[in-house]
CSV table of C-alpha atoms in Angstrom, one decimal:
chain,number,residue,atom,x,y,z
A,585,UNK,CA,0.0,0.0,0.0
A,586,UNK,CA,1.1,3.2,-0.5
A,587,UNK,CA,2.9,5.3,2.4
A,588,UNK,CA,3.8,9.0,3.2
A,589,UNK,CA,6.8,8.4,5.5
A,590,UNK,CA,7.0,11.0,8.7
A,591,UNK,CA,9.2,11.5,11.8
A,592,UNK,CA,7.3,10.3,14.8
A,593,UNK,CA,8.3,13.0,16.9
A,594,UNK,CA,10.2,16.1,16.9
A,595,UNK,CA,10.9,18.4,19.4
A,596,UNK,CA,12.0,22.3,19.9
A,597,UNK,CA,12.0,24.8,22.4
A,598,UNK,CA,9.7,28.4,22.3
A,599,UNK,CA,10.6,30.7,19.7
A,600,UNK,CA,12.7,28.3,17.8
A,601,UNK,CA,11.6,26.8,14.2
A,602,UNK,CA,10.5,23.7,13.9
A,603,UNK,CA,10.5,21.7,10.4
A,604,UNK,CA,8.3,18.3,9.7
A,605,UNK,CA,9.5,16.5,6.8
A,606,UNK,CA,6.9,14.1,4.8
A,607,UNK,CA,7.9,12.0,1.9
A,608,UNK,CA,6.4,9.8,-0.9
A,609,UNK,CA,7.7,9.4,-4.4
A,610,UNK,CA,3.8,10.8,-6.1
A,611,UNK,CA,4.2,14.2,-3.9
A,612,UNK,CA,6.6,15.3,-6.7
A,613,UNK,CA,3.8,15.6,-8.7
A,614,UNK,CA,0.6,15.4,-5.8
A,615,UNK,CA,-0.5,18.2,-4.0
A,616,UNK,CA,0.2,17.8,0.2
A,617,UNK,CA,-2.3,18.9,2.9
A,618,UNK,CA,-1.3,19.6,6.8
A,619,UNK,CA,-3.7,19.0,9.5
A,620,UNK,CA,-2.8,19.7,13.2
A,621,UNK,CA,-4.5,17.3,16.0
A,622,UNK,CA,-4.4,18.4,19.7
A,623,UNK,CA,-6.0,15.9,21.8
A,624,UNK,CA,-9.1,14.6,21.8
A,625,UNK,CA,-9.6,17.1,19.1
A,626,UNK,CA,-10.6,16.9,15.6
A,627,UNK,CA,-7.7,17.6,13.3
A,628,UNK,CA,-7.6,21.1,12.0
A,629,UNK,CA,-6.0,22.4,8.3
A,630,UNK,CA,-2.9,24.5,8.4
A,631,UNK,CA,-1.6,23.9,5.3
A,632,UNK,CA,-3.2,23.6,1.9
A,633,UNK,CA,-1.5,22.7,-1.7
A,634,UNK,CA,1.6,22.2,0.0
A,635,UNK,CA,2.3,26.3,0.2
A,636,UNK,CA,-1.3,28.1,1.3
A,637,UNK,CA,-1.8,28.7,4.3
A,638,UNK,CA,-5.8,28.8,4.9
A,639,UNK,CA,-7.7,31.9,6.6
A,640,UNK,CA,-7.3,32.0,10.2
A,641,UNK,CA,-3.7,30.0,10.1
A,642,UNK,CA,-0.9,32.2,12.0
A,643,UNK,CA,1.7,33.7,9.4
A,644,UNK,CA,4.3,31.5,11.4
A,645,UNK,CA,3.2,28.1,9.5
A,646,UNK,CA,4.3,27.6,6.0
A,647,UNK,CA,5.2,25.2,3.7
A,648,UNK,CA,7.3,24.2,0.9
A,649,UNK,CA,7.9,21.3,-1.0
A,650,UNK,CA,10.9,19.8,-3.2
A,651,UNK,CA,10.7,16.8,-5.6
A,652,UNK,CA,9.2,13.7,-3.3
A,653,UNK,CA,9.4,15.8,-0.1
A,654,UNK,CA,6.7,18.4,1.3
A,655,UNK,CA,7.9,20.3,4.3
A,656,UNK,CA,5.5,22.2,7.3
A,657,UNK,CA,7.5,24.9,8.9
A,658,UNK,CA,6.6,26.5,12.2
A,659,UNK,CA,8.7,29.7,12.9
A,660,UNK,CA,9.0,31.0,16.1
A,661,UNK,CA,7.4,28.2,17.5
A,662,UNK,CA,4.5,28.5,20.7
A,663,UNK,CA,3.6,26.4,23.3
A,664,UNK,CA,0.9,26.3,21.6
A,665,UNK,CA,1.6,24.5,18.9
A,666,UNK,CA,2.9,21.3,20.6
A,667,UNK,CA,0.5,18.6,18.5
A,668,UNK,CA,0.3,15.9,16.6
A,669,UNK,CA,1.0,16.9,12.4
A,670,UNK,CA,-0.3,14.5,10.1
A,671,UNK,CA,0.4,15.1,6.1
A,672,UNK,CA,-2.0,14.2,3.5
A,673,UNK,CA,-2.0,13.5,-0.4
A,674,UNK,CA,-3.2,11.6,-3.0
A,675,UNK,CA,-1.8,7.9,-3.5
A,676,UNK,CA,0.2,7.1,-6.6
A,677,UNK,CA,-2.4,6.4,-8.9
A,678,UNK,CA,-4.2,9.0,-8.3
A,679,UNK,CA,-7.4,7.1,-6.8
A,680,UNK,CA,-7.8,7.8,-2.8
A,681,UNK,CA,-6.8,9.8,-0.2
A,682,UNK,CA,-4.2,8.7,2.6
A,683,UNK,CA,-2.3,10.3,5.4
A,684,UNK,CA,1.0,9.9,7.3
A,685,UNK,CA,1.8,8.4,10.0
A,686,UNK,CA,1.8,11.7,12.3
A,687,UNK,CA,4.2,13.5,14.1
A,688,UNK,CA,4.1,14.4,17.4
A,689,UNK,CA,5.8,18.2,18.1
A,690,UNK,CA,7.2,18.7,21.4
A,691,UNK,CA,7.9,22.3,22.4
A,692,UNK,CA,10.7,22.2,25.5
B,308,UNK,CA,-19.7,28.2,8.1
B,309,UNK,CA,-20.3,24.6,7.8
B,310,UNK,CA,-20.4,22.2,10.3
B,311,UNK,CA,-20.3,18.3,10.9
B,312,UNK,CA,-22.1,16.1,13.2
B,313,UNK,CA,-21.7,12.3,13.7
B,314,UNK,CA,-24.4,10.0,15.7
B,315,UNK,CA,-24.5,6.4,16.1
B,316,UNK,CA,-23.8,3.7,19.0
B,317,UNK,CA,-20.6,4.1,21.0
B,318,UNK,CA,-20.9,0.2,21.7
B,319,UNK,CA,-20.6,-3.1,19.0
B,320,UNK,CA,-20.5,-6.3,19.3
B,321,UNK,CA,-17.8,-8.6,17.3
B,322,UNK,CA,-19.1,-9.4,13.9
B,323,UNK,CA,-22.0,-7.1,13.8
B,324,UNK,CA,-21.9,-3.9,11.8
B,325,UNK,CA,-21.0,-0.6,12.6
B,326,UNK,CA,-23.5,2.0,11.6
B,327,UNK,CA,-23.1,6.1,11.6
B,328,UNK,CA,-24.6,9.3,10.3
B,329,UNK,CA,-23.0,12.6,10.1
B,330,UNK,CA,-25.4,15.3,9.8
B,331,UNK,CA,-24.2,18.4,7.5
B,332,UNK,CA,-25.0,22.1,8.1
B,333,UNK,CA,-24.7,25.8,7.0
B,334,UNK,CA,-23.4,24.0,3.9
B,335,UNK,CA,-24.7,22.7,0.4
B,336,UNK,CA,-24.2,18.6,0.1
B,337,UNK,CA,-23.7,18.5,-3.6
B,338,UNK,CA,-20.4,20.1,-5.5
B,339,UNK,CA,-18.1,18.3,-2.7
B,340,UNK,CA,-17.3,14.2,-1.9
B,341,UNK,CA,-18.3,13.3,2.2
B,342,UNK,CA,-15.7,11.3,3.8
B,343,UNK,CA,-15.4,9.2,6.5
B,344,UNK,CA,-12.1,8.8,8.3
B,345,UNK,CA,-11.2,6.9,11.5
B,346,UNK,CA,-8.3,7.2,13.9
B,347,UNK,CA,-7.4,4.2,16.3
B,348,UNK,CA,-6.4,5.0,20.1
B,349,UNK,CA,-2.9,6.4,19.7
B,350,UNK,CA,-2.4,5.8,15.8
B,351,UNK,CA,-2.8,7.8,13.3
B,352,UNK,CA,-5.5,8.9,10.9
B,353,UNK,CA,-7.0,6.6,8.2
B,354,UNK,CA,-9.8,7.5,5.3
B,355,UNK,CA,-12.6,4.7,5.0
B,356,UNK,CA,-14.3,6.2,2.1
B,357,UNK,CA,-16.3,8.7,0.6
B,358,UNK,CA,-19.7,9.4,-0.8
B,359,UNK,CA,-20.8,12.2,-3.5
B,360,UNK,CA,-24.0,14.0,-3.9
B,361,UNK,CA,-24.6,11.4,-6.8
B,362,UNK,CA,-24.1,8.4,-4.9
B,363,UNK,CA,-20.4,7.6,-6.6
B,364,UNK,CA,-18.5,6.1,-4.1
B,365,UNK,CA,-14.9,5.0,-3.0
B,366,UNK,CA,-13.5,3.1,-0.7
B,367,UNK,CA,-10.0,2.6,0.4
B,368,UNK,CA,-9.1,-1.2,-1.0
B,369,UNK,CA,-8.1,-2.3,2.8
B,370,UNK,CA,-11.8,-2.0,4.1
B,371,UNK,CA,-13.9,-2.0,0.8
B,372,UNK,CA,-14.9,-5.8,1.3
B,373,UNK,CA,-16.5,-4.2,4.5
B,374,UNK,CA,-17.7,-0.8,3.7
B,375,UNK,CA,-21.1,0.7,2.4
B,376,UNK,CA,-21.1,4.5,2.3
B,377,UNK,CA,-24.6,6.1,1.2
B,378,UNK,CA,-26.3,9.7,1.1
B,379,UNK,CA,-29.7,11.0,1.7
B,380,UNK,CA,-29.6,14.2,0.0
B,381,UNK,CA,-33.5,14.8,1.2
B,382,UNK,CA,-31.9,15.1,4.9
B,383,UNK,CA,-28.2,16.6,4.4
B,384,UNK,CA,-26.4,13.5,5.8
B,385,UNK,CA,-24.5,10.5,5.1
B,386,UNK,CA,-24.2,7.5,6.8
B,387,UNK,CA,-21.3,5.1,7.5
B,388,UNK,CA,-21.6,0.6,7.3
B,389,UNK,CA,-19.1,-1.2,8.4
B,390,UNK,CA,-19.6,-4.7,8.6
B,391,UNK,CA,-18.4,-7.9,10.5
B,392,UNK,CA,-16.6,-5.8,13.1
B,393,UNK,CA,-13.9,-6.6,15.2
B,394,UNK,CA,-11.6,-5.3,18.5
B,395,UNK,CA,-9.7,-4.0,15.7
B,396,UNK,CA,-12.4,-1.2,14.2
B,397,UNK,CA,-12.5,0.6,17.6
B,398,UNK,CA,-11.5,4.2,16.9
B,399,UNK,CA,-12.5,7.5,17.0
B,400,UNK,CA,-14.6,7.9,13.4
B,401,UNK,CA,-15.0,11.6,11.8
B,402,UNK,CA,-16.8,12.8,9.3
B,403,UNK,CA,-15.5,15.7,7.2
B,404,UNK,CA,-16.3,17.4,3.9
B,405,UNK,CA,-13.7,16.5,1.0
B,406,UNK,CA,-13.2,17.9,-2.7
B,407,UNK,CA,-11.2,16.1,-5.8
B,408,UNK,CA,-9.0,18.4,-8.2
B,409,UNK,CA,-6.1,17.7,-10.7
B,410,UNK,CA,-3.9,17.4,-8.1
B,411,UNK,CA,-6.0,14.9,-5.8
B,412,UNK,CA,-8.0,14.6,-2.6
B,413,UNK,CA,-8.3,17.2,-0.1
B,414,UNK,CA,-10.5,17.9,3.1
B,415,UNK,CA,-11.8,20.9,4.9
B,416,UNK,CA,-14.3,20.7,7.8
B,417,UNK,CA,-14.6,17.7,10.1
B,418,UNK,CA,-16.7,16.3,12.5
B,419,UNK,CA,-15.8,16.4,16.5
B,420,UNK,CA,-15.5,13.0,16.1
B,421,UNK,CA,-17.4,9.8,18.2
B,422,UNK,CA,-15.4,7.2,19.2
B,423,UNK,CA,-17.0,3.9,18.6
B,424,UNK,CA,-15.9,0.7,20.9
B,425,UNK,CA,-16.1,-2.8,19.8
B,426,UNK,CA,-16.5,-5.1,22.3
């Protein structure tokens, strides 16, 4: 089956940046969503076509993407923003939906 | 602003099926696909399937033996069926509102959630 590979965790401390890294060869050519999840919540959009940040989104998440790699970026990172990430595309053939396997951000 | 709302039994039994309804609001049903994904206790998201204002359907292949998603248009909802249940289906299950462009699959608004025990 097909599989967008994440870090299980990483961890940062306030006001530093924090990067989360997904990969899967059809992201080169597949747009990649990014959904927070605090818990017992329901996950929440953040990023959107790997580089649009939706309405409401603080100007400190972004995204980019390179070849089979999307990256989430969270500058001048908040308690706040200690959650579970997960990254979601398109499988290779184009035919349904699937997610990562999460990461959980710490902030120190 | 549009918003998500799933109902159904928290409890059911091995083997028996697993039925849910998300009721949609402050929204329009048809132009948009109506998902159902399902998150495990400390694992990570998976989609089940999805339903269009037509009635086209998808399923992902590990649960399509398993899974009936259906509309009622005349009532704004969707409802979930998942069959011969076991320990294994207990999860949290959402609901959220998804769309299909060149580039793929995407989703917006979700559900709180209900979590649905098998047991």
């Amino acid at each position: 089956s097909y599989e967008l590979t994440q870090p299980p965790s990483v961890s940062v401390s306030p006001g530093q940046t924090a990067r989360i890294a997904c990969s899967a060869d059809a992201l080169s050519k597949q747009h990649a969503y990014w959904f927070q999840q605090k818990p017992g919540r329901a996950p929440v959009l953040v990023m959107s076509k790997d580089t649009e940040r939706p309405s409401g989104i603080p100007e400190r998440f972004s995204g980019s993407s390179s070849g089979p790699t999307v990256t989430l970026t969270i500058s001048g990172v908040q308690a706040e923003d200690e959650a579970d990430y997960y990254c979601q595309s398109t499988d290779s053939s184009g035919s349904y939906p699937v997610f990562g396997g999460g990461t959980k951000l710490t902030v120190l | 602003q549009v918003q998500l709302e799933e109902s159904g039994p928290g409890l059911v039994r091995p083997s028996e099926t697993l039925s849910l309804t998300c009721t949609i609001s402050g929204g329009s049903i048809s132009n948009y696909c109506w998902n159902w994904i399902r998150q495990p206790p400390g694992k990570a998201l998976e989609w089940i399937g999805f339903v269009y204002y037509s009635g086209t359907t998808n399923y992902n292949p590990s649960l399509k033996s398993r899974v009936t998603i259906s509309v009622d248009r005349s009532r704004n909802r969707f409802s979930l069926n998942l069959s011969s249940v076991s320990a294994a289906d207990t999860a949290v299950y959402y609901c959220a509102r998804g769309w299909e462009d060149s580039s793929g699959y995407a989703f917006d608004y979700w559900g709180q959630g209900t979590l649905v025990t098998v047991s």
